[in-house]
mmCIF file of C-alpha atoms in Angstrom:
data_model
loop_
_atom_site.group_PDB
_atom_site.id
_atom_site.type_symbol
_atom_site.label_atom_id
_atom_site.label_comp_id
_atom_site.label_asym_id
_atom_site.label_seq_id
_atom_site.Cartn_x
_atom_site.Cartn_y
_atom_site.Cartn_z
ATOM 1 C CA UNK A 1 -17.788 -36.418 -12.803
ATOM 2 C CA UNK A 2 -16.053 -33.096 -12.312
ATOM 3 C CA UNK A 3 -13.394 -32.708 -9.656
ATOM 4 C CA UNK A 4 -13.689 -30.459 -6.614
ATOM 5 C CA UNK A 5 -11.056 -27.962 -7.594
ATOM 6 C CA UNK A 6 -11.435 -25.966 -4.384
ATOM 7 C CA UNK A 7 -10.571 -29.045 -2.363
ATOM 8 C CA UNK A 8 -7.663 -29.738 -4.720
ATOM 9 C CA UNK A 9 -6.146 -26.311 -4.063
ATOM 10 C CA UNK A 10 -3.458 -25.866 -1.409
ATOM 11 C CA UNK A 11 -4.936 -25.755 2.116
ATOM 12 C CA UNK A 12 -3.673 -22.203 2.596
ATOM 13 C CA UNK A 13 -5.362 -21.083 -0.625
ATOM 14 C CA UNK A 14 -8.643 -22.715 0.407
ATOM 15 C CA UNK A 15 -8.697 -20.546 3.520
ATOM 16 C CA UNK A 16 -8.206 -17.291 1.606
ATOM 17 C CA UNK A 17 -10.815 -14.901 0.285
ATOM 18 C CA UNK A 18 -10.123 -13.004 -2.939
ATOM 19 C CA UNK A 19 -8.788 -9.490 -2.525
ATOM 20 C CA UNK A 20 -11.687 -7.053 -2.787
ATOM 21 C CA UNK A 21 -10.685 -3.717 -4.374
ATOM 22 C CA UNK A 22 -12.529 -0.456 -3.895
ATOM 23 C CA UNK A 23 -15.781 -0.270 -5.838
ATOM 24 C CA UNK A 24 -15.224 1.287 -9.297
ATOM 25 C CA UNK A 25 -17.158 4.420 -10.240
ATOM 26 C CA UNK A 26 -18.718 2.806 -13.317
ATOM 27 C CA UNK A 27 -19.963 -0.156 -11.287
ATOM 28 C CA UNK A 28 -21.737 2.075 -8.775
ATOM 29 C CA UNK A 29 -23.192 4.146 -11.597
ATOM 30 C CA UNK A 30 -24.673 0.993 -13.174
ATOM 31 C CA UNK A 31 -25.998 -0.360 -9.888
ATOM 32 C CA UNK A 32 -27.769 2.812 -8.748
ATOM 33 C CA UNK A 33 -28.355 4.503 -12.122
ATOM 34 C CA UNK A 34 -26.150 7.448 -11.212
ATOM 35 C CA UNK A 35 -24.238 9.839 -13.414
ATOM 36 C CA UNK A 36 -20.587 8.687 -13.218
ATOM 37 C CA UNK A 37 -19.472 12.325 -13.250
ATOM 38 C CA UNK A 38 -21.415 12.940 -10.037
ATOM 39 C CA UNK A 39 -19.705 10.150 -8.089
ATOM 40 C CA UNK A 40 -16.835 10.806 -5.694
ATOM 41 C CA UNK A 41 -14.442 7.907 -5.120
ATOM 42 C CA UNK A 42 -12.371 8.062 -1.936
ATOM 43 C CA UNK A 43 -11.847 4.333 -1.527
ATOM 44 C CA UNK A 44 -8.515 3.231 -2.967
ATOM 45 C CA UNK A 45 -5.893 5.698 -1.695
ATOM 46 C CA UNK A 46 -5.393 7.136 -5.169
ATOM 47 C CA UNK A 47 -3.761 10.506 -5.751
ATOM 48 C CA UNK A 48 -6.529 13.057 -6.445
ATOM 49 C CA UNK A 49 -4.156 15.305 -8.416
ATOM 50 C CA UNK A 50 -4.072 12.927 -11.347
ATOM 51 C CA UNK A 51 -0.783 11.872 -12.880
ATOM 52 C CA UNK A 52 2.149 14.245 -13.266
ATOM 53 C CA UNK A 53 2.030 16.116 -16.597
ATOM 54 C CA UNK A 54 5.629 15.033 -17.133
ATOM 55 C CA UNK A 55 4.628 11.394 -16.671
ATOM 56 C CA UNK A 56 1.785 11.784 -19.172
ATOM 57 C CA UNK A 57 4.161 13.334 -21.698
ATOM 58 C CA UNK A 58 6.584 10.427 -21.228
ATOM 59 C CA UNK A 59 3.770 7.951 -21.858
ATOM 60 C CA UNK A 60 2.830 9.679 -25.101
ATOM 61 C CA UNK A 61 6.444 9.522 -26.264
ATOM 62 C CA UNK A 62 6.591 5.795 -25.496
ATOM 63 C CA UNK A 63 3.406 4.865 -27.382
ATOM 64 C CA UNK A 64 5.138 4.323 -30.713
ATOM 65 C CA UNK A 65 7.125 1.430 -29.223
ATOM 66 C CA UNK A 66 4.159 -0.637 -28.002
ATOM 67 C CA UNK A 67 5.072 -3.380 -30.445
ATOM 68 C CA UNK A 68 8.366 -3.913 -28.589
ATOM 69 C CA UNK A 69 8.901 -5.722 -25.321
ATOM 70 C CA UNK A 70 9.920 -3.428 -22.462
ATOM 71 C CA UNK A 71 13.436 -3.331 -21.095
ATOM 72 C CA UNK A 72 13.325 -6.450 -18.938
ATOM 73 C CA UNK A 73 16.010 -5.062 -16.661
ATOM 74 C CA UNK A 74 14.431 -1.614 -16.349
ATOM 75 C CA UNK A 75 17.867 -0.035 -16.573
ATOM 76 C CA UNK A 76 16.793 3.611 -16.820
ATOM 77 C CA UNK A 77 14.389 3.451 -13.891
ATOM 78 C CA UNK A 78 16.712 1.352 -11.739
ATOM 79 C CA UNK A 79 19.515 3.824 -12.400
ATOM 80 C CA UNK A 80 17.386 6.752 -11.254
ATOM 81 C CA UNK A 81 16.199 4.865 -8.183
ATOM 82 C CA UNK A 82 19.737 3.821 -7.277
ATOM 83 C CA UNK A 83 20.887 7.428 -7.474
ATOM 84 C CA UNK A 84 17.979 8.852 -5.507
ATOM 85 C CA UNK A 85 17.937 6.082 -2.889
ATOM 86 C CA UNK A 86 21.707 6.000 -2.410
ATOM 87 C CA UNK A 87 22.136 2.342 -3.337
ATOM 88 C CA UNK A 88 23.836 0.356 -6.090
ATOM 89 C CA UNK A 89 22.002 -0.708 -9.230
ATOM 90 C CA UNK A 90 22.124 -4.366 -8.198
ATOM 91 C CA UNK A 91 20.201 -3.584 -5.008
ATOM 92 C CA UNK A 92 17.037 -2.569 -6.893
ATOM 93 C CA UNK A 93 14.246 -4.979 -7.838
ATOM 94 C CA UNK A 94 11.365 -3.687 -9.964
ATOM 95 C CA UNK A 95 7.837 -4.957 -9.461
ATOM 96 C CA UNK A 96 4.435 -4.802 -11.094
ATOM 97 C CA UNK A 97 3.363 -2.583 -8.223
ATOM 98 C CA UNK A 98 4.844 -3.072 -4.768
ATOM 99 C CA UNK A 99 2.410 -5.991 -4.352
ATOM 100 C CA UNK A 100 4.637 -7.820 -6.820
ATOM 101 C CA UNK A 101 7.647 -7.328 -4.540
ATOM 102 C CA UNK A 102 5.706 -8.867 -1.644
ATOM 103 C CA UNK A 103 4.751 -11.832 -3.822
ATOM 104 C CA UNK A 104 8.351 -12.297 -4.985
ATOM 105 C CA UNK A 105 9.526 -12.416 -1.378
ATOM 106 C CA UNK A 106 6.936 -15.044 -0.531
ATOM 107 C CA UNK A 107 7.778 -17.173 -3.559
ATOM 108 C CA UNK A 108 11.491 -16.978 -2.863
ATOM 109 C CA UNK A 109 11.565 -17.475 0.901
ATOM 110 C CA UNK A 110 8.346 -19.119 2.083
ATOM 111 C CA UNK A 111 7.090 -22.691 1.730
ATOM 112 C CA UNK A 112 5.037 -25.287 3.648
ATOM 113 C CA UNK A 113 6.472 -25.696 7.134
ATOM 114 C CA UNK A 114 7.733 -22.098 7.224
ATOM 115 C CA UNK A 115 5.919 -18.974 8.408
ATOM 116 C CA UNK A 116 5.653 -15.212 8.016
ATOM 117 C CA UNK A 117 4.891 -12.817 10.866
ATOM 118 C CA UNK A 118 2.771 -9.687 10.447
ATOM 119 C CA UNK A 119 0.371 -7.532 12.429
ATOM 120 C CA UNK A 120 -3.352 -7.599 12.872
ATOM 121 C CA UNK A 121 -5.034 -4.869 10.773
ATOM 122 C CA UNK A 122 -2.162 -5.026 8.246
ATOM 123 C CA UNK A 123 -2.279 -5.062 4.453
ATOM 124 C CA UNK A 124 -4.416 -7.877 3.018
ATOM 125 C CA UNK A 125 -1.702 -8.972 0.584
ATOM 126 C CA UNK A 126 0.509 -10.268 3.420
ATOM 127 C CA UNK A 127 -1.718 -13.288 4.202
ATOM 128 C CA UNK A 128 -2.497 -13.793 0.513
ATOM 129 C CA UNK A 129 1.184 -13.968 -0.457
ATOM 130 C CA UNK A 130 2.026 -16.153 2.536
ATOM 131 C CA UNK A 131 -0.760 -18.703 2.335
ATOM 132 C CA UNK A 132 -0.641 -18.944 -1.458
ATOM 133 C CA UNK A 133 2.748 -20.670 -1.187
ATOM 134 C CA UNK A 134 1.606 -22.978 1.619
ATOM 135 C CA UNK A 135 3.328 -21.123 4.471
ATOM 136 C CA UNK A 136 1.761 -20.275 7.824
ATOM 137 C CA UNK A 137 0.593 -16.735 8.585
ATOM 138 C CA UNK A 138 1.366 -15.714 12.168
ATOM 139 C CA UNK A 139 -0.820 -12.714 12.929
ATOM 140 C CA UNK A 140 0.210 -10.691 15.989
ATOM 141 C CA UNK A 141 -2.496 -8.681 17.798
ATOM 142 C CA UNK A 142 -2.224 -4.949 17.172
ATOM 143 C CA UNK A 143 -1.565 -2.340 19.848
ATOM 144 C CA UNK A 144 -3.589 0.868 19.551
ATOM 145 C CA UNK A 145 -4.448 -0.162 15.973
ATOM 146 C CA UNK A 146 -0.748 -0.326 15.064
ATOM 147 C CA UNK A 147 2.190 -2.720 15.049
ATOM 148 C CA UNK A 148 3.242 -4.147 18.419
ATOM 149 C CA UNK A 149 6.884 -4.608 17.439
ATOM 150 C CA UNK A 150 8.013 -6.340 20.669
ATOM 151 C CA UNK A 151 5.148 -8.832 20.341
ATOM 152 C CA UNK A 152 6.001 -9.410 16.695
ATOM 153 C CA UNK A 153 9.591 -10.065 17.675
ATOM 154 C CA UNK A 154 8.423 -12.604 20.255
ATOM 155 C CA UNK A 155 6.345 -14.368 17.580
ATOM 156 C CA UNK A 156 9.427 -15.155 15.468
ATOM 157 C CA UNK A 157 10.553 -18.760 15.730
ATOM 158 C CA UNK A 158 12.965 -21.139 13.996
ATOM 159 C CA UNK A 159 10.552 -21.545 11.072
ATOM 160 C CA UNK A 160 10.013 -17.843 10.475
ATOM 161 C CA UNK A 161 11.571 -16.606 7.259
ATOM 162 C CA UNK A 162 9.787 -13.296 6.657
ATOM 163 C CA UNK A 163 8.356 -10.458 8.752
ATOM 164 C CA UNK A 164 6.119 -7.933 7.007
ATOM 165 C CA UNK A 165 5.907 -4.511 8.674
ATOM 166 C CA UNK A 166 4.277 -1.432 7.152
ATOM 167 C CA UNK A 167 5.139 2.145 8.050
ATOM 168 C CA UNK A 168 2.713 3.874 7.758
ATOM 169 C CA UNK A 169 0.319 0.952 7.973
ATOM 170 C CA UNK A 170 -2.606 0.401 5.647
ATOM 171 C CA UNK A 171 -5.513 0.584 6.479
ATOM 172 C CA UNK A 172 -4.976 2.136 9.919
ATOM 173 C CA UNK A 173 -2.435 4.859 9.019
ATOM 174 C CA UNK A 174 -0.494 4.137 12.218
ATOM 175 C CA UNK A 175 3.289 4.422 12.386
ATOM 176 C CA UNK A 176 6.356 3.831 14.518
ATOM 177 C CA UNK A 177 9.516 5.875 14.944
ATOM 178 C CA UNK A 178 13.174 5.370 14.087
ATOM 179 C CA UNK A 179 14.191 4.200 17.551
ATOM 180 C CA UNK A 180 11.501 1.524 17.635
ATOM 181 C CA UNK A 181 12.473 0.319 14.164
ATOM 182 C CA UNK A 182 16.170 0.185 15.026
ATOM 183 C CA UNK A 183 15.545 -1.744 18.229
ATOM 184 C CA UNK A 184 13.373 -4.201 16.343
ATOM 185 C CA UNK A 185 15.898 -4.757 13.558
ATOM 186 C CA UNK A 186 18.706 -5.267 16.066
ATOM 187 C CA UNK A 187 16.865 -8.205 17.622
ATOM 188 C CA UNK A 188 15.462 -9.923 14.523
ATOM 189 C CA UNK A 189 17.397 -13.148 13.842
ATOM 190 C CA UNK A 190 19.700 -13.057 10.833
ATOM 191 C CA UNK A 191 17.762 -15.819 9.054
ATOM 192 C CA UNK A 192 14.585 -13.676 8.906
ATOM 193 C CA UNK A 193 14.006 -11.201 6.075
ATOM 194 C CA UNK A 194 12.249 -8.041 7.272
ATOM 195 C CA UNK A 195 10.108 -6.456 4.572
ATOM 196 C CA UNK A 196 9.521 -2.803 5.442
ATOM 197 C CA UNK A 197 6.532 -1.756 3.357
ATOM 198 C CA UNK A 198 6.776 2.008 2.765
ATOM 199 C CA UNK A 199 4.028 2.443 0.180
ATOM 200 C CA UNK A 200 2.998 5.775 1.743
ATOM 201 C CA UNK A 201 6.360 7.054 2.954
ATOM 202 C CA UNK A 202 6.484 10.005 0.528
ATOM 203 C CA UNK A 203 3.518 11.576 2.331
ATOM 204 C CA UNK A 204 5.422 11.540 5.616
ATOM 205 C CA UNK A 205 8.589 13.413 4.619
ATOM 206 C CA UNK A 206 9.785 15.670 7.384
ATOM 207 C CA UNK A 207 7.647 13.883 9.974
ATOM 208 C CA UNK A 208 8.667 11.556 12.763
ATOM 209 C CA UNK A 209 8.665 8.510 10.490
ATOM 210 C CA UNK A 210 12.009 6.834 9.862
ATOM 211 C CA UNK A 211 13.358 6.494 6.332
ATOM 212 C CA UNK A 212 13.920 2.798 5.739
ATOM 213 C CA UNK A 213 16.815 3.584 3.415
ATOM 214 C CA UNK A 214 18.823 4.803 6.407
ATOM 215 C CA UNK A 215 18.824 1.265 7.801
ATOM 216 C CA UNK A 216 19.738 -0.757 4.700
ATOM 217 C CA UNK A 217 23.501 -0.647 5.147
ATOM 218 C CA UNK A 218 23.349 -1.790 8.774
ATOM 219 C CA UNK A 219 20.849 -4.628 8.324
ATOM 220 C CA UNK A 220 21.467 -7.085 5.459
ATOM 221 C CA UNK A 221 18.194 -8.859 6.273
ATOM 222 C CA UNK A 222 16.137 -5.736 5.488
ATOM 223 C CA UNK A 223 14.174 -5.097 2.284
ATOM 224 C CA UNK A 224 12.410 -1.774 1.741
ATOM 225 C CA UNK A 225 9.375 -1.882 -0.542
ATOM 226 C CA UNK A 226 7.943 1.233 -2.221
ATOM 227 C CA UNK A 227 5.498 2.160 -4.976
ATOM 228 C CA UNK A 228 4.642 4.759 -7.610
ATOM 229 C CA UNK A 229 0.909 4.146 -7.114
ATOM 230 C CA UNK A 230 0.285 6.632 -4.300
ATOM 231 C CA UNK A 231 2.184 9.906 -4.003
ATOM 232 C CA UNK A 232 3.443 9.627 -7.597
ATOM 233 C CA UNK A 233 -0.080 9.106 -8.965
ATOM 234 C CA UNK A 234 0.577 6.103 -11.232
ATOM 235 C CA UNK A 235 -1.715 3.470 -9.704
ATOM 236 C CA UNK A 236 -3.090 2.273 -13.053
ATOM 237 C CA UNK A 237 0.382 1.502 -14.395
ATOM 238 C CA UNK A 238 1.391 -0.815 -11.527
ATOM 239 C CA UNK A 239 5.041 -0.081 -10.842
ATOM 240 C CA UNK A 240 6.882 -0.509 -7.553
ATOM 241 C CA UNK A 241 10.315 -1.481 -6.346
ATOM 242 C CA UNK A 242 12.293 -3.166 -3.600
ATOM 243 C CA UNK A 243 15.654 -2.119 -2.171
ATOM 244 C CA UNK A 244 17.825 -4.729 -0.463
ATOM 245 C CA UNK A 245 21.259 -6.276 -0.464
ATOM 246 C CA UNK A 246 22.483 -7.456 -3.888
ATOM 247 C CA UNK A 247 22.100 -11.076 -2.723
ATOM 248 C CA UNK A 248 18.420 -10.664 -1.853
ATOM 249 C CA UNK A 249 17.771 -8.715 -5.074
ATOM 250 C CA UNK A 250 19.443 -11.502 -7.060
ATOM 251 C CA UNK A 251 17.195 -14.095 -5.405
ATOM 252 C CA UNK A 252 14.057 -12.097 -6.163
ATOM 253 C CA UNK A 253 15.084 -11.631 -9.788
ATOM 254 C CA UNK A 254 15.289 -15.409 -10.138
ATOM 255 C CA UNK A 255 11.536 -15.703 -9.556
ATOM 256 C CA UNK A 256 10.483 -12.381 -11.098
ATOM 257 C CA UNK A 257 8.367 -12.687 -14.221
ATOM 258 C CA UNK A 258 10.103 -11.540 -17.423
ATOM 259 C CA UNK A 259 9.036 -8.016 -18.432
ATOM 260 C CA UNK A 260 6.982 -7.610 -15.248
ATOM 261 C CA UNK A 261 6.952 -3.804 -15.628
ATOM 262 C CA UNK A 262 5.583 -2.527 -18.922
ATOM 263 C CA UNK A 263 7.157 0.138 -21.113
ATOM 264 C CA UNK A 264 4.617 2.855 -20.359
ATOM 265 C CA UNK A 265 5.055 2.295 -16.622
ATOM 266 C CA UNK A 266 8.840 2.461 -16.916
ATOM 267 C CA UNK A 267 8.711 5.710 -18.884
ATOM 268 C CA UNK A 268 6.129 7.323 -16.622
ATOM 269 C CA UNK A 269 7.929 6.314 -13.433
ATOM 270 C CA UNK A 270 11.192 7.812 -14.666
ATOM 271 C CA UNK A 271 9.453 11.108 -15.448
ATOM 272 C CA UNK A 272 7.489 11.136 -12.188
ATOM 273 C CA UNK A 273 10.622 10.521 -10.160
ATOM 274 C CA UNK A 274 12.120 13.713 -11.589
ATOM 275 C CA UNK A 275 8.996 15.833 -10.992
ATOM 276 C CA UNK A 276 9.713 17.196 -7.523
ATOM 277 C CA UNK A 277 7.128 19.966 -7.904
ATOM 278 C CA UNK A 278 4.353 17.402 -8.419
ATOM 279 C CA UNK A 279 5.439 15.431 -5.356
ATOM 280 C CA UNK A 280 5.455 18.586 -3.244
ATOM 281 C CA UNK A 281 1.933 19.427 -4.452
ATOM 282 C CA UNK A 282 0.803 15.910 -3.564
ATOM 283 C CA UNK A 283 2.108 16.267 -0.023
ATOM 284 C CA UNK A 284 0.599 19.721 0.470
ATOM 285 C CA UNK A 285 -2.797 18.660 -0.846
ATOM 286 C CA UNK A 286 -2.744 15.605 1.392
ATOM 287 C CA UNK A 287 -1.838 17.590 4.493
ATOM 288 C CA UNK A 288 -4.576 20.180 3.994
ATOM 289 C CA UNK A 289 -7.107 17.489 3.098
ATOM 290 C CA UNK A 290 -6.267 15.509 6.238
ATOM 291 C CA UNK A 291 -6.885 18.623 8.328
ATOM 292 C CA UNK A 292 -10.175 19.198 6.504
ATOM 293 C CA UNK A 293 -11.457 15.694 7.244
ATOM 294 C CA UNK A 294 -10.289 15.746 10.858
ATOM 295 C CA UNK A 295 -12.129 19.037 11.391
ATOM 296 C CA UNK A 296 -15.234 17.531 9.802
ATOM 297 C CA UNK A 297 -15.100 14.451 12.023
ATOM 298 C CA UNK A 298 -14.615 16.645 15.080
ATOM 299 C CA UNK A 299 -17.707 18.650 14.147
ATOM 300 C CA UNK A 300 -19.694 15.426 13.744
ATOM 301 C CA UNK A 301 -18.520 14.137 17.116
ATOM 302 C CA UNK A 302 -16.610 11.233 15.580
ATOM 303 C CA UNK A 303 -13.188 9.891 16.503
ATOM 304 C CA UNK A 304 -10.531 8.681 14.106
ATOM 305 C CA UNK A 305 -7.172 6.966 13.999
ATOM 306 C CA UNK A 306 -4.357 9.498 13.432
ATOM 307 C CA UNK A 307 -2.761 8.719 10.075
ATOM 308 C CA UNK A 308 0.479 9.373 8.209
ATOM 309 C CA UNK A 309 -0.875 8.032 4.914
ATOM 310 C CA UNK A 310 -3.134 9.598 2.299
ATOM 311 C CA UNK A 311 -6.192 8.175 4.028
ATOM 312 C CA UNK A 312 -7.831 8.178 7.440
ATOM 313 C CA UNK A 313 -9.984 5.656 9.334
ATOM 314 C CA UNK A 314 -13.014 7.176 11.018
ATOM 315 C CA UNK A 315 -14.738 5.383 13.918
ATOM 316 C CA UNK A 316 -18.495 5.618 13.486
ATOM 317 C CA UNK A 317 -19.256 4.166 16.915
ATOM 318 C CA UNK A 318 -21.553 1.648 15.215
ATOM 319 C CA UNK A 319 -21.362 -1.046 12.582
ATOM 320 C CA UNK A 320 -20.121 0.788 9.494
ATOM 321 C CA UNK A 321 -21.722 -1.345 6.758
ATOM 322 C CA UNK A 322 -25.099 0.458 6.713
ATOM 323 C CA UNK A 323 -23.355 3.844 6.662
ATOM 324 C CA UNK A 324 -21.170 2.662 3.785
ATOM 325 C CA UNK A 325 -24.284 1.640 1.838
ATOM 326 C CA UNK A 326 -25.915 4.970 2.622
ATOM 327 C CA UNK A 327 -22.882 6.823 1.298
ATOM 328 C CA UNK A 328 -23.040 4.787 -1.913
ATOM 329 C CA UNK A 329 -26.608 5.948 -2.429
ATOM 330 C CA UNK A 330 -25.321 9.507 -2.045
ATOM 331 C CA UNK A 331 -22.771 8.826 -4.796
ATOM 332 C CA UNK A 332 -19.758 8.645 -2.455
ATOM 333 C CA UNK A 333 -17.464 5.609 -2.410
ATOM 334 C CA UNK A 334 -15.262 4.988 0.618
ATOM 335 C CA UNK A 335 -13.757 1.742 1.934
ATOM 336 C CA UNK A 336 -15.312 -0.549 4.560
ATOM 337 C CA UNK A 337 -12.633 -2.338 6.571
ATOM 338 C CA UNK A 338 -14.582 -5.026 8.420
ATOM 339 C CA UNK A 339 -12.408 -7.583 6.609
ATOM 340 C CA UNK A 340 -9.463 -6.077 8.498
ATOM 341 C CA UNK A 341 -11.191 -6.669 11.837
ATOM 342 C CA UNK A 342 -12.477 -3.084 12.004
ATOM 343 C CA UNK A 343 -16.274 -3.333 11.597
ATOM 344 C CA UNK A 344 -17.005 0.125 13.026
ATOM 345 C CA UNK A 345 -14.540 2.022 10.837
ATOM 346 C CA UNK A 346 -14.512 3.383 7.311
ATOM 347 C CA UNK A 347 -11.267 4.219 5.528
ATOM 348 C CA UNK A 348 -11.459 7.468 3.585
ATOM 349 C CA UNK A 349 -8.884 8.545 1.015
ATOM 350 C CA UNK A 350 -7.874 12.203 1.116
ATOM 351 C CA UNK A 351 -9.379 13.835 -1.960
ATOM 352 C CA UNK A 352 -9.579 17.287 -3.484
ATOM 353 C CA UNK A 353 -11.146 19.927 -1.187
ATOM 354 C CA UNK A 354 -14.501 19.701 -2.986
ATOM 355 C CA UNK A 355 -14.461 15.900 -2.795
ATOM 356 C CA UNK A 356 -13.711 15.981 0.918
ATOM 357 C CA UNK A 357 -16.573 18.427 1.444
ATOM 358 C CA UNK A 358 -18.928 16.245 -0.576
ATOM 359 C CA UNK A 359 -18.028 13.220 1.549
ATOM 360 C CA UNK A 360 -18.531 15.085 4.830
ATOM 361 C CA UNK A 361 -21.883 16.427 3.655
ATOM 362 C CA UNK A 362 -22.995 12.938 2.596
ATOM 363 C CA UNK A 363 -21.784 11.442 5.875
ATOM 364 C CA UNK A 364 -23.745 14.027 7.837
ATOM 365 C CA UNK A 365 -26.914 13.133 5.892
ATOM 366 C CA UNK A 366 -26.488 9.384 6.330
ATOM 367 C CA UNK A 367 -25.770 9.642 10.056
ATOM 368 C CA UNK A 368 -28.762 11.969 10.553
ATOM 369 C CA UNK A 369 -31.055 9.385 8.955
ATOM 370 C CA UNK A 370 -29.882 6.870 11.541
#
């Protein structure tokens, strides 16, 4: 007789659903017999520019060393990050994407009987990382689709070890300012590690978003998490990093998998970090694309959640699932967010101008059909 291996899993794991990524282009092409080249994917917050030419050149140079293990300490990349982020080398932790940093925090600081606090409508990895190690997820109701920082502070108790906050937040794109962040950090108990997830922060330079790095020196219980998957255009290579005190970084490195960032990712990230022109182009394209989509929604009579990311959530005023399916039939992939408690919204990644136009045209058709 075979065992019930679902029932044998940790209770927190039993209650989870697997993370559902955006639908791949090839999968939609197979399902609906479409030409893959005709499909527009605006579902996964990927950079529509493609990777930096300098990053691609660095990858080609690194190919001859595929037989060798990568630098397990990531010295070159950590050195560049330390210089750019104004921290010491021993404050940097590298991850297989920033998701890896979140998982390392959970493995190091959470356990049965302990809890993590995060917001409603926040990144799906927060409950996954928390419940996978048997800890309790304390989900605080959102305010205007964003983080209610005072309510999150009130949710912290003696068993709280981690608070996850995202600025900007995914999937809503909402944000909070420097004063709100500072007030929050001042009142968080010293025994609680605050993980400030800044996966989209590069898109918000010069805006009213705070830079988490400005708060590291004052708050030893703060960890800033960032990624190369979004503005730097390296999503396929999975490379991210955390910045914290040396003590926290040392703890995370104790549970970090050996060689968790591959050689091609290390080389590409180093090159991308130096390519300021590419990053500027990414920001400019995102800003103009955001304006294009907002204008399109306004013309269609739709509302949306203002966003500081490279995506925007549009409110369809009706259950979004049928519209999502209709867009798929038009060869346009966006992201339904009902699993985030937002059944009437679709999250749309900012694409190239032609891709944005194609989406708006398809949306108009689907809505007109009713």
